[in-house]
Amino acid sequence: MPYPLTTSVPSADSPDALWLPLEATTSDTAVSVILKLRGETCDIDCLYCFEKRKEAPGGAAITPSQVRRLSRIFGERPLAVELHGGEPLTIGRTAMAALLDELAAQPTVTRVQLQTNGLRLDEQWLDLFEAHYPTLTIGISLDGDEHGNSWRVGYDGQPVYPRITASLDLLAARSRTCGIVTAVTPAVLGRAQEVIDHIASFTAVRAINLVPAFDATIVRTTASAGRRPTASRLLQQQAVTRTGPAWAVTPREYADFTVAATARWIAAGHFQRIKLDPAVATIRRLRGLDTAHCHFSTLKCSHVFTAYPDGRLGSCDELPWPEAHLLPLTAAHTEADITAAQDRSPLLAGGQELMAKCTACPYRATCGGGCTATRWRMYQATGNDDAYCDHRARIIDGIAALLAAPDQPATATCERARWRPRIPNEMHDADAFLARWDDPAAPRGPARLHTSDHGNINSIGLPDIHPADDLDPLHPRWRESIEPGVWPLVDTLTTRWQAVTYDSCQGHHYAGTDIDPAAYRVGLLPRNRAEYAALAARLCRTIANAEGYLPRTVTSQLAHTDLTSTATGARHPVLEISLIPTTGTPWCDYFADLDQAARVLTHAARHTDPDGGCGCALRPPRSGMEER
């Protein structure tokens, strides 16, 4: 899976940044180039191999002259090169040495990675790498433990797992490190802890990339080269049915595995040595940072290229072929030839069109649109990609909860708590506010309280979002600072629950203005991680108890977000409970029923016990898409 290196990437918050075409980026923005050194040729026959499903000709090999041509085409752009296959080591040592020498001679090549099944790695190969490209990074395909690798077999149908682990031991003995690509299949589902621990037990491992086997649409077995199918192809025939292959997982299964794997990665301290994706990419986006992971980045298929030995040049190798083919390598002289071919590609145009639904998605800035190839396959098979979008949201929600309370992994399983960044969401000093909240002796200065014509209470008395003094229940003007419509819930949360609220809004229609309506909400600032987990579970139970009694125009929502202290820059995980319009409900109808909905929610909060787990176990939430 390509991870383009980047030096100048527009923020995912930019309205035009879901998918940047190649011509929209400058020459210091890298492209990822995948070299299929021997095409589909491989010395093993994994049952789920997507490269062999292309049934492309193998046998030939990428040449140094093709590498030189690629460097000339992209000019000054940095190239992140991945040596791939099939199995790239089948090219042989002599040819590999020549290729590495050529790559080392190209000043724009900034990184070279070898993705191998690991079976051929030996002392001679490692000596060759050190002599011809010392900074070569190595990736090995390993689907967890022995059972997890059930689909990785030789042509004789026998498992190759023992030979892969021997290569990992060899790397450790040579003080070499590697990354691991793990295909998530049914063989690892429900076993995230032992799978992650097993991979982490190899001292050479520094990265794990969890990739989903979203192959439910595969209903045809891979063609056999000879008249007699090999033992591996017979196994594949047994695994592929009209309803899909036995190695396929659903998007939800992959999401649950990924969240569970992330929880174990954190709890076991593996994060200190090993990078786990898509967890790290998700965390970076949750923190507002850029990532080179193309599923989360703006640099998608327009910045990823695949070259084959027979001279074909196409987009990302995960896109379907021959649709992903752009042009013959010999027909490409400059980057303009590449961009012209991209502009003619119906596949790339369709991929960009899929991103249109992302513009209104609340997960957009974090998700980045995901993998175009996977979304495209799902869309072609079912007519929509909703299941894909749902699983991305599930991963983001779960990992956001783990960031807030890493020692409380149960919080990550909640189906109601969504990641909803509120921008801006700031307080001068949240730590000082928490300390004052629990200290009766703390000094409390005068408050600036003014009410707007639309009922907003803030320091200047104007509608919309404006600064307001941070008061606590021991302040003499505390009651005056809370808008009347939301006071009953705030009072319940602060008095009965003994929770800290840092923000509240009774909801404002702003009729007759151009200000967007504001929904009813209360923000809670947990004192510590344990309280965060307890509050999240109790709020989920509150919502579960209120569902079924709310007016049809209003639904409740539980959100994770962050509060930033402007004095220190510290980010504090916070929770928000709100009442929002149900899908398709006009704001006027929502506000007509809001008072009733607020009474229902407040009553539920008053009668929700402090002890107990997540409310999802008691009453599953309604459709997730309705709340997104």
XYZ file of C-alpha atoms in Angstrom:
628
model
C 0.000 0.000 0.000
C 1.631 3.266 -1.107
C 2.376 6.008 1.394
C 3.559 9.027 -0.632
C 6.184 11.183 1.023
C 5.056 14.773 1.249
C 6.661 18.115 1.875
C 3.839 20.540 1.095
C 0.387 19.060 1.526
C -2.692 21.277 1.767
C -4.709 20.724 4.910
C -7.596 18.283 4.728
C -9.756 21.109 6.084
C -9.488 22.940 2.769
C -12.756 22.696 0.808
C -10.944 21.590 -2.359
C -8.530 19.208 -0.677
C -10.307 15.841 -0.692
C -8.461 14.740 -3.819
C -5.750 16.919 -5.302
C -4.937 16.315 -8.953
C -1.269 16.021 -9.815
C -1.186 19.398 -11.539
C -2.552 21.060 -8.370
C 0.602 20.285 -6.386
C 4.060 21.770 -6.742
C 7.247 19.987 -7.708
C 8.288 19.498 -4.082
C 5.290 17.206 -3.465
C 6.274 13.564 -3.802
C 4.623 10.845 -5.842
C 4.599 7.166 -4.982
C 5.908 4.828 -7.685
C 5.254 1.095 -7.362
C 7.581 -1.026 -9.469
C 6.124 -4.462 -10.172
C 9.560 -5.944 -10.746
C 8.321 -9.258 -12.175
C 4.655 -8.463 -12.642
C 2.544 -11.154 -11.013
C 5.396 -13.683 -10.812
C 5.680 -15.079 -7.298
C 7.196 -18.112 -5.606
C 4.111 -18.709 -3.447
C 0.408 -18.665 -4.242
C -1.569 -16.850 -1.537
C -5.220 -17.612 -2.031
C -6.278 -13.962 -1.722
C -3.563 -12.477 -3.985
C -5.041 -9.475 -5.815
C -2.111 -9.156 -8.223
C -2.652 -12.598 -9.712
C -6.343 -11.868 -10.144
C -5.301 -9.324 -12.767
C -3.916 -12.276 -14.762
C -1.240 -10.002 -16.154
C 1.752 -11.487 -17.958
C 4.678 -12.332 -15.717
C 8.219 -13.404 -16.455
C 9.672 -10.096 -17.683
C 11.473 -7.703 -15.362
C 11.623 -3.958 -14.744
C 14.901 -2.591 -16.129
C 17.211 0.231 -15.026
C 16.321 2.118 -18.195
C 12.655 2.139 -17.151
C 13.681 3.554 -13.771
C 15.654 6.326 -15.491
C 12.692 7.148 -17.685
C 10.387 7.485 -14.682
C 12.806 9.910 -13.057
C 12.930 12.016 -16.221
C 9.118 12.081 -16.526
C 8.567 13.489 -13.040
C 11.441 15.968 -13.215
C 12.230 17.475 -9.816
C 9.430 15.734 -7.935
C 10.594 13.480 -5.099
C 9.892 9.815 -5.799
C 8.981 7.322 -3.075
C 9.656 3.976 -4.723
C 8.254 0.606 -3.690
C 9.725 -2.600 -5.127
C 6.755 -4.899 -5.375
C 5.326 -7.929 -7.099
C 4.345 -10.747 -7.144
C 7.593 -11.393 -5.353
C 10.291 -8.816 -6.196
C 13.180 -11.066 -5.135
C 12.386 -13.428 -8.012
C 14.179 -10.884 -10.184
C 17.489 -12.344 -8.989
C 20.505 -10.778 -7.324
C 22.248 -9.469 -10.427
C 19.193 -7.654 -11.751
C 18.304 -6.365 -8.290
C 21.796 -4.941 -7.777
C 21.556 -3.087 -11.090
C 18.150 -1.646 -10.182
C 19.284 -0.521 -6.746
C 22.357 1.122 -8.248
C 20.134 3.004 -10.683
C 17.777 4.107 -7.920
C 20.717 5.254 -5.807
C 21.966 7.328 -8.740
C 18.674 9.220 -9.113
C 18.743 12.380 -6.948
C 14.932 12.647 -6.815
C 14.463 9.171 -5.330
C 14.043 9.888 -1.634
C 13.027 6.471 -0.370
C 13.051 2.885 -1.584
C 11.050 0.155 0.113
C 11.037 -3.561 -0.709
C 7.772 -5.427 -0.083
C 8.488 -9.148 0.044
C 6.978 -12.381 1.302
C 10.337 -12.909 3.014
C 10.901 -16.487 1.887
C 14.060 -15.794 -0.122
C 15.718 -13.443 2.339
C 19.128 -14.736 3.376
C 22.566 -13.441 4.312
C 23.501 -12.874 0.648
C 20.422 -10.780 -0.036
C 21.017 -8.645 3.040
C 24.668 -8.184 2.042
C 23.504 -7.059 -1.395
C 21.095 -4.502 0.059
C 23.766 -3.048 2.322
C 26.213 -2.789 -0.572
C 23.883 -1.262 -3.170
C 21.207 0.656 -1.207
C 22.012 0.798 2.513
C 18.874 2.775 3.423
C 16.506 0.298 1.764
C 13.539 -0.389 4.029
C 11.964 -3.824 4.088
C 8.306 -4.764 4.400
C 7.225 -8.363 4.952
C 3.759 -9.832 4.541
C 2.722 -11.663 7.701
C -0.916 -12.119 8.710
C -0.318 -12.428 12.423
C 0.301 -15.837 13.964
C 0.353 -19.259 12.291
C -3.435 -19.562 12.098
C -3.744 -16.024 10.796
C -1.472 -16.982 7.881
C -3.771 -19.798 6.747
C -4.334 -18.185 3.351
C -0.623 -17.758 2.642
C 0.509 -21.016 1.040
C 2.913 -22.361 -1.551
C 1.826 -23.848 -4.864
C 1.845 -27.184 -3.054
C -0.846 -25.881 -0.714
C 1.461 -26.006 2.304
C 1.789 -23.092 4.757
C 4.770 -20.755 4.432
C 4.509 -19.239 7.914
C 7.608 -20.990 9.371
C 9.794 -19.684 6.554
C 8.553 -16.120 7.069
C 9.328 -16.149 10.782
C 12.804 -17.499 10.034
C 13.423 -14.417 7.894
C 12.256 -12.165 10.715
C 14.726 -13.863 13.044
C 17.460 -13.358 10.448
C 16.690 -9.636 10.229
C 16.926 -9.349 14.005
C 20.254 -11.181 14.012
C 21.562 -8.679 11.449
C 20.163 -5.715 13.430
C 17.825 -4.949 10.548
C 14.258 -3.770 11.037
C 11.148 -4.169 8.933
C 7.503 -3.318 8.633
C 4.723 -5.902 8.535
C 1.681 -5.900 6.263
C -1.108 -7.909 7.873
C -4.190 -8.875 5.890
C -7.222 -8.920 8.172
C -9.170 -12.075 7.315
C -11.588 -14.226 9.344
C -8.519 -16.126 10.588
C -7.634 -13.208 12.893
C -11.071 -11.841 13.799
C -11.770 -11.803 17.517
C -8.079 -12.331 18.281
C -6.655 -8.834 17.979
C -4.747 -9.015 21.252
C -2.885 -12.236 20.517
C -2.256 -11.291 16.883
C -0.721 -7.916 17.760
C 1.284 -9.416 20.617
C 2.576 -12.169 18.337
C 3.787 -9.786 15.642
C 5.316 -7.508 18.284
C 7.265 -10.471 19.681
C 9.605 -10.279 16.674
C 12.273 -7.754 17.606
C 12.871 -6.717 13.994
C 9.334 -5.352 13.610
C 8.971 -1.562 13.728
C 5.650 -1.079 11.925
C 2.411 -2.965 11.327
C -0.069 -2.034 8.631
C -3.489 -3.673 8.942
C -5.083 -4.061 5.512
C -8.614 -5.399 5.031
C -9.545 -8.359 2.856
C -12.600 -6.570 1.444
C -13.063 -9.204 -1.245
C -16.756 -10.033 -0.905
C -17.276 -9.240 -4.592
C -14.799 -11.938 -5.739
C -16.820 -14.818 -7.175
C -14.334 -16.161 -9.741
C -11.156 -18.081 -8.960
C -7.775 -17.075 -10.356
C -6.953 -18.780 -13.655
C -4.312 -21.516 -13.615
C -1.311 -21.247 -15.895
C -1.190 -24.962 -16.729
C -3.790 -27.540 -17.642
C -3.678 -29.007 -14.156
C -4.485 -26.642 -11.299
C -1.963 -26.593 -8.480
C -2.870 -27.640 -4.957
C -3.121 -23.965 -4.011
C -5.601 -23.247 -6.807
C -7.700 -26.221 -5.719
C -7.789 -24.739 -2.225
C -8.868 -21.422 -3.690
C -11.647 -23.083 -5.671
C -12.968 -24.542 -2.418
C -12.835 -21.128 -0.748
C -14.615 -19.103 -3.463
C -18.398 -19.384 -3.659
C -21.185 -17.422 -5.292
C -21.460 -15.312 -2.155
C -17.745 -14.471 -2.075
C -14.507 -15.975 -0.795
C -14.026 -17.461 2.660
C -11.105 -15.099 3.354
C -13.216 -11.926 3.007
C -14.236 -9.719 5.923
C -16.896 -7.046 6.138
C -16.004 -3.392 6.708
C -17.479 -3.560 10.190
C -15.429 -6.641 11.090
C -12.263 -4.880 9.967
C -13.170 -1.757 11.946
C -13.799 -3.704 15.135
C -10.524 -5.602 14.722
C -8.602 -2.384 14.107
C -10.012 -0.659 17.192
C -9.312 -3.736 19.335
C -5.782 -3.983 17.917
C -5.202 -0.302 18.690
C -6.404 -0.794 22.251
C -3.923 -3.636 22.716
C -1.122 -1.682 21.008
C -1.635 1.065 23.584
C -2.227 -1.112 26.649
C 0.787 -3.363 26.016
C 3.100 -0.429 25.317
C 3.833 -1.642 21.789
C 3.449 1.960 20.602
C 6.855 2.711 22.116
C 8.564 0.596 19.442
C 6.039 -0.128 16.710
C 3.992 2.128 14.462
C 0.502 0.731 13.879
C -1.600 1.837 10.931
C -4.270 2.907 10.319
C -4.140 3.830 14.021
C -1.247 6.308 13.757
C -2.709 7.994 10.678
C -6.049 8.322 12.473
C -4.413 9.754 15.579
C -2.492 12.316 13.548
C -5.655 13.488 11.813
C -7.535 13.597 15.128
C -4.749 15.877 16.349
C -5.026 18.077 13.255
C -1.696 16.889 11.815
C -0.910 15.826 8.262
C -0.160 12.226 7.383
C 1.480 10.575 4.404
C -0.987 7.672 4.512
C -2.828 8.092 1.219
C -6.171 6.911 2.654
C -6.147 9.931 4.972
C -4.231 12.305 2.732
C -5.246 14.629 -0.073
C -2.698 12.896 -2.323
C -4.707 9.970 -3.543
C -4.636 8.030 -6.806
C -3.452 11.022 -8.829
C -0.145 10.828 -6.945
C 0.313 7.037 -7.016
C 1.691 5.190 -10.046
C 2.381 1.573 -10.920
C 4.876 0.416 -13.544
C 4.883 -3.113 -14.998
C 7.711 -4.923 -16.811
C 5.775 -4.975 -20.106
C 5.796 -1.160 -20.208
C 2.367 -0.423 -18.788
C 2.081 2.626 -16.534
C -1.020 3.025 -14.459
C -2.423 4.531 -11.298
C -2.513 2.808 -7.902
C -2.113 -0.963 -8.148
C -5.191 -1.489 -5.960
C -7.430 0.024 -8.630
C -8.931 -2.481 -11.103
C -6.991 -3.273 -14.245
C -7.065 -2.626 -17.149
C -9.177 0.399 -16.167
C -6.315 1.829 -14.097
C -3.944 1.809 -17.089
C -2.904 5.323 -18.072
C -0.498 4.958 -21.003
C 2.571 3.013 -22.165
C 5.725 4.122 -20.376
C 7.352 4.817 -23.742
C 4.568 7.318 -24.549
C 5.254 9.376 -21.420
C 7.907 12.042 -21.865
C 6.928 14.677 -19.298
C 4.551 15.052 -16.402
C 2.123 16.776 -18.770
C 1.685 13.463 -20.600
C 0.804 11.837 -17.290
C -1.736 14.476 -16.294
C -3.332 14.342 -19.741
C -3.776 10.581 -19.365
C -5.225 11.063 -15.902
C -7.701 13.602 -17.243
C -8.856 11.017 -19.812
C -9.346 8.281 -17.203
C -13.008 7.480 -16.445
C -11.834 5.488 -13.423
C -10.071 8.448 -11.801
C -12.980 10.743 -12.648
C -15.348 8.270 -11.000
C -13.123 8.097 -7.948
C -13.189 11.853 -7.574
C -16.971 11.838 -7.922
C -17.206 9.412 -5.003
C -15.608 12.091 -2.840
C -18.546 14.465 -3.428
C -20.516 12.904 -0.568
C -17.576 13.604 1.766
C -17.991 17.374 1.634
C -20.928 17.340 4.071
C -19.594 14.514 6.252
C -18.637 15.452 9.846
C -15.718 12.989 9.657
C -14.273 14.575 6.546
C -11.290 16.398 8.048
C -10.207 13.284 9.935
C -11.083 10.567 7.432
C -9.795 12.249 4.292
C -12.068 10.158 2.066
C -10.371 6.804 2.546
C -9.196 4.410 -0.165
C -10.646 5.232 -3.555
C -10.021 1.732 -4.916
C -11.973 0.050 -2.136
C -14.814 2.545 -2.283
C -15.023 2.101 -6.026
C -15.280 -1.696 -5.772
C -18.034 -1.441 -3.160
C -19.913 1.137 -5.182
C -19.731 -0.982 -8.327
C -20.995 -4.041 -6.449
C -23.778 -2.522 -4.359
C -24.604 0.887 -5.813
C -23.295 2.743 -2.750
C -20.304 2.872 -0.456
C -22.165 3.483 2.798
C -20.690 0.406 4.507
C -17.208 1.695 3.733
C -17.995 5.137 5.149
C -19.558 3.591 8.253
C -16.455 1.526 9.002
C -14.176 4.557 8.650
C -16.359 6.444 11.124
C -16.286 3.483 13.515
C -12.474 3.437 13.490
C -12.284 7.186 14.101
C -14.858 7.068 16.919
C -13.118 4.153 18.619
C -9.621 5.587 18.409
C -10.843 9.022 19.576
C -12.220 7.305 22.683
C -8.933 5.456 23.229
C -6.996 8.721 23.029
C -9.249 10.212 25.692
C -9.087 7.214 28.035
C -6.369 4.803 26.858
C -6.561 2.790 30.070
C -10.329 2.357 29.647
C -10.615 0.371 26.378
C -14.301 -0.421 26.941
C -15.039 3.219 26.097
C -13.950 2.556 22.513
C -16.765 0.063 21.937
C -19.573 2.611 22.390
C -21.789 2.867 19.307
C -23.304 6.223 20.236
C -20.237 8.329 20.946
C -19.149 10.081 17.738
C -16.096 12.169 16.959
C -17.412 15.683 16.399
C -14.675 18.338 16.412
C -16.026 21.708 17.486
C -14.004 24.568 15.997
C -13.215 26.717 17.813
C -13.527 25.039 21.211
C -11.259 26.962 23.550
C -10.890 28.036 27.156
C -8.169 30.181 28.670
C -6.947 27.560 31.159
C -8.951 24.347 31.572
C -6.731 23.008 34.365
C -7.222 26.173 36.422
C -10.972 25.994 35.733
C -11.108 22.394 37.029
C -9.138 23.308 40.147
C -11.446 26.252 40.888
C -14.572 24.134 40.325
C -13.692 21.847 43.254
C -12.215 24.514 45.564
C -14.711 26.568 47.580
C -11.890 28.813 48.784
C -10.742 29.768 45.295
C -11.232 33.448 44.401
C -14.086 34.144 41.996
C -14.048 37.473 40.243
C -16.902 39.511 38.762
C -18.725 38.081 35.743
C -19.669 39.844 32.514
C -23.138 38.558 31.645
C -25.166 40.046 28.821
C -28.122 38.559 26.962
C -28.670 38.942 23.219
C -32.032 39.483 21.535
C -31.964 35.761 20.674
C -31.283 34.571 24.218
C -27.520 34.048 24.074
C -25.734 34.756 27.353
C -22.146 35.853 26.854
C -19.772 38.676 27.721
C -20.954 41.028 24.972
C -24.649 40.175 24.536
C -24.574 39.330 20.839
C -26.001 36.313 19.001
C -23.854 33.431 17.721
C -20.580 32.228 19.340
C -18.823 34.832 21.453
C -16.542 34.785 24.529
C -18.167 34.049 27.855
C -16.739 34.006 31.361
C -15.935 30.541 32.728
C -18.071 30.234 35.849
C -18.661 27.341 38.240
C -21.572 26.462 40.581
C -19.894 28.226 43.516
C -19.808 31.534 41.659
C -22.570 33.880 42.912
C -23.802 34.464 39.360
C -23.629 30.835 38.208
C -27.388 30.449 37.712
C -27.577 33.697 35.726
C -24.862 32.481 33.372
C -26.844 29.460 32.123
C -29.500 29.941 29.449
C -32.944 29.025 30.852
C -33.779 26.364 28.267
C -30.733 24.282 29.104
C -30.580 24.998 32.843
C -32.506 21.875 33.994
C -30.026 19.555 32.282
C -26.979 21.548 33.393
C -28.290 21.544 36.969
C -28.843 17.781 36.828
C -25.374 17.090 35.483
C -23.599 19.370 37.954
C -25.687 18.623 41.047
C -26.767 14.991 40.761
C -23.877 13.744 38.635
C -21.259 16.045 40.193
C -19.895 16.550 36.686
C -18.059 19.614 35.367
C -19.806 21.469 32.545
C -17.779 23.978 30.575
C -20.253 24.987 27.866
C -23.988 24.918 27.228
C -26.548 26.220 24.763
C -30.341 26.121 24.888
C -30.546 26.221 21.098
C -31.109 29.324 18.960
C -33.046 29.623 15.715
C -31.737 33.102 14.806
C -34.811 33.751 12.676
C -34.462 36.825 10.495
C -30.645 36.686 10.465
C -28.049 34.980 8.290
C -26.595 33.162 11.309
C -26.810 29.368 11.189
C -29.127 27.887 13.833
C -27.492 26.454 16.957
C -28.607 23.163 18.487
C -29.195 22.385 22.172
C -26.047 21.043 23.842
C -24.046 20.679 27.050
C -20.288 20.137 27.134
C -18.658 18.173 29.968
C -15.026 18.404 31.041
C -13.949 15.197 32.841
C -11.482 15.573 35.682
C -9.489 12.486 34.692
C -9.524 9.449 32.394
C -11.567 7.283 34.750
C -14.235 9.953 35.029
C -14.188 10.371 31.256
C -14.991 6.682 30.775
C -17.663 6.711 33.486
C -19.329 9.828 32.076
C -19.250 8.495 28.520
C -20.959 5.279 29.622
C -23.549 7.127 31.734
C -24.336 9.568 28.926
C -24.789 6.639 26.546
C -27.226 5.053 29.006
C -29.045 8.375 29.337
C -29.516 8.593 25.579
C -30.620 4.952 25.450
C -33.225 5.686 28.130
C -34.471 8.783 26.262
C -34.767 7.108 22.859
C -38.309 6.179 22.050
C -39.680 9.142 24.015
C -38.186 11.975 21.992
C -40.311 13.732 19.359
C -39.686 12.320 15.877
C -38.165 15.653 14.831
C -35.356 15.469 17.404
C -32.607 12.943 18.068
C -29.918 12.885 20.735
C -26.196 12.707 20.119
C -23.134 11.938 22.236
C -19.869 13.372 20.949
C -16.149 13.170 21.641
C -14.184 16.340 20.967
C -11.258 18.332 22.355
C -11.075 21.523 24.393
C -7.922 23.599 23.911
C -6.419 25.738 26.653
C -5.225 28.907 24.955
C -2.846 29.686 27.829
C -0.903 26.423 27.508
C -1.927 24.858 24.205
C -2.984 21.695 26.064
C -5.811 19.638 24.560
C -8.397 18.195 26.935
C -10.733 15.372 25.870
C -14.314 16.446 26.512
C -17.807 15.050 25.946
C -20.884 16.732 24.553
C -24.504 15.665 24.755
C -26.840 17.411 22.344
C -30.266 17.370 20.734
C -30.153 17.732 16.966
C -32.730 17.627 14.163
C -33.390 14.166 12.752
C -32.397 13.736 9.136
C -34.632 15.800 6.865
C -36.265 17.804 9.659
C -36.496 21.579 9.082
C -35.083 23.725 11.846
C -38.462 25.310 12.493
C -39.980 21.895 13.286
C -36.989 21.023 15.467
C -37.372 24.177 17.550
C -41.131 23.622 17.840
C -40.458 20.323 19.634
C -37.192 21.206 21.387
C -38.682 22.032 24.804
C -40.387 18.642 24.956
C -37.188 16.882 23.841
C -35.153 18.730 26.480
C -37.574 17.620 29.196
C -37.288 14.003 28.051
C -33.492 14.122 28.035
C -33.308 15.827 31.421
C -35.704 13.284 32.944
C -33.571 10.455 31.566
C -30.415 12.025 33.007
C -32.023 12.401 36.445
C -32.909 8.718 36.507
C -29.740 7.226 35.038
C -27.691 5.522 37.752
C -23.994 6.341 38.008
C -22.973 2.685 37.883
C -23.169 0.496 34.813
C -21.554 -0.021 31.468
C -22.209 1.471 28.078
C -25.877 1.822 27.165
C -25.335 0.174 23.781
C -25.465 -3.212 25.516
C -28.888 -2.341 26.915
C -30.468 -0.660 23.927
C -28.557 -0.529 20.609
C -28.570 2.885 18.928
C -30.615 3.636 15.890
C -29.030 3.777 12.443
C -25.575 5.303 12.657
C -25.989 7.101 9.325
C -29.019 8.977 10.728
C -26.803 10.497 13.399
C -23.937 11.287 11.063
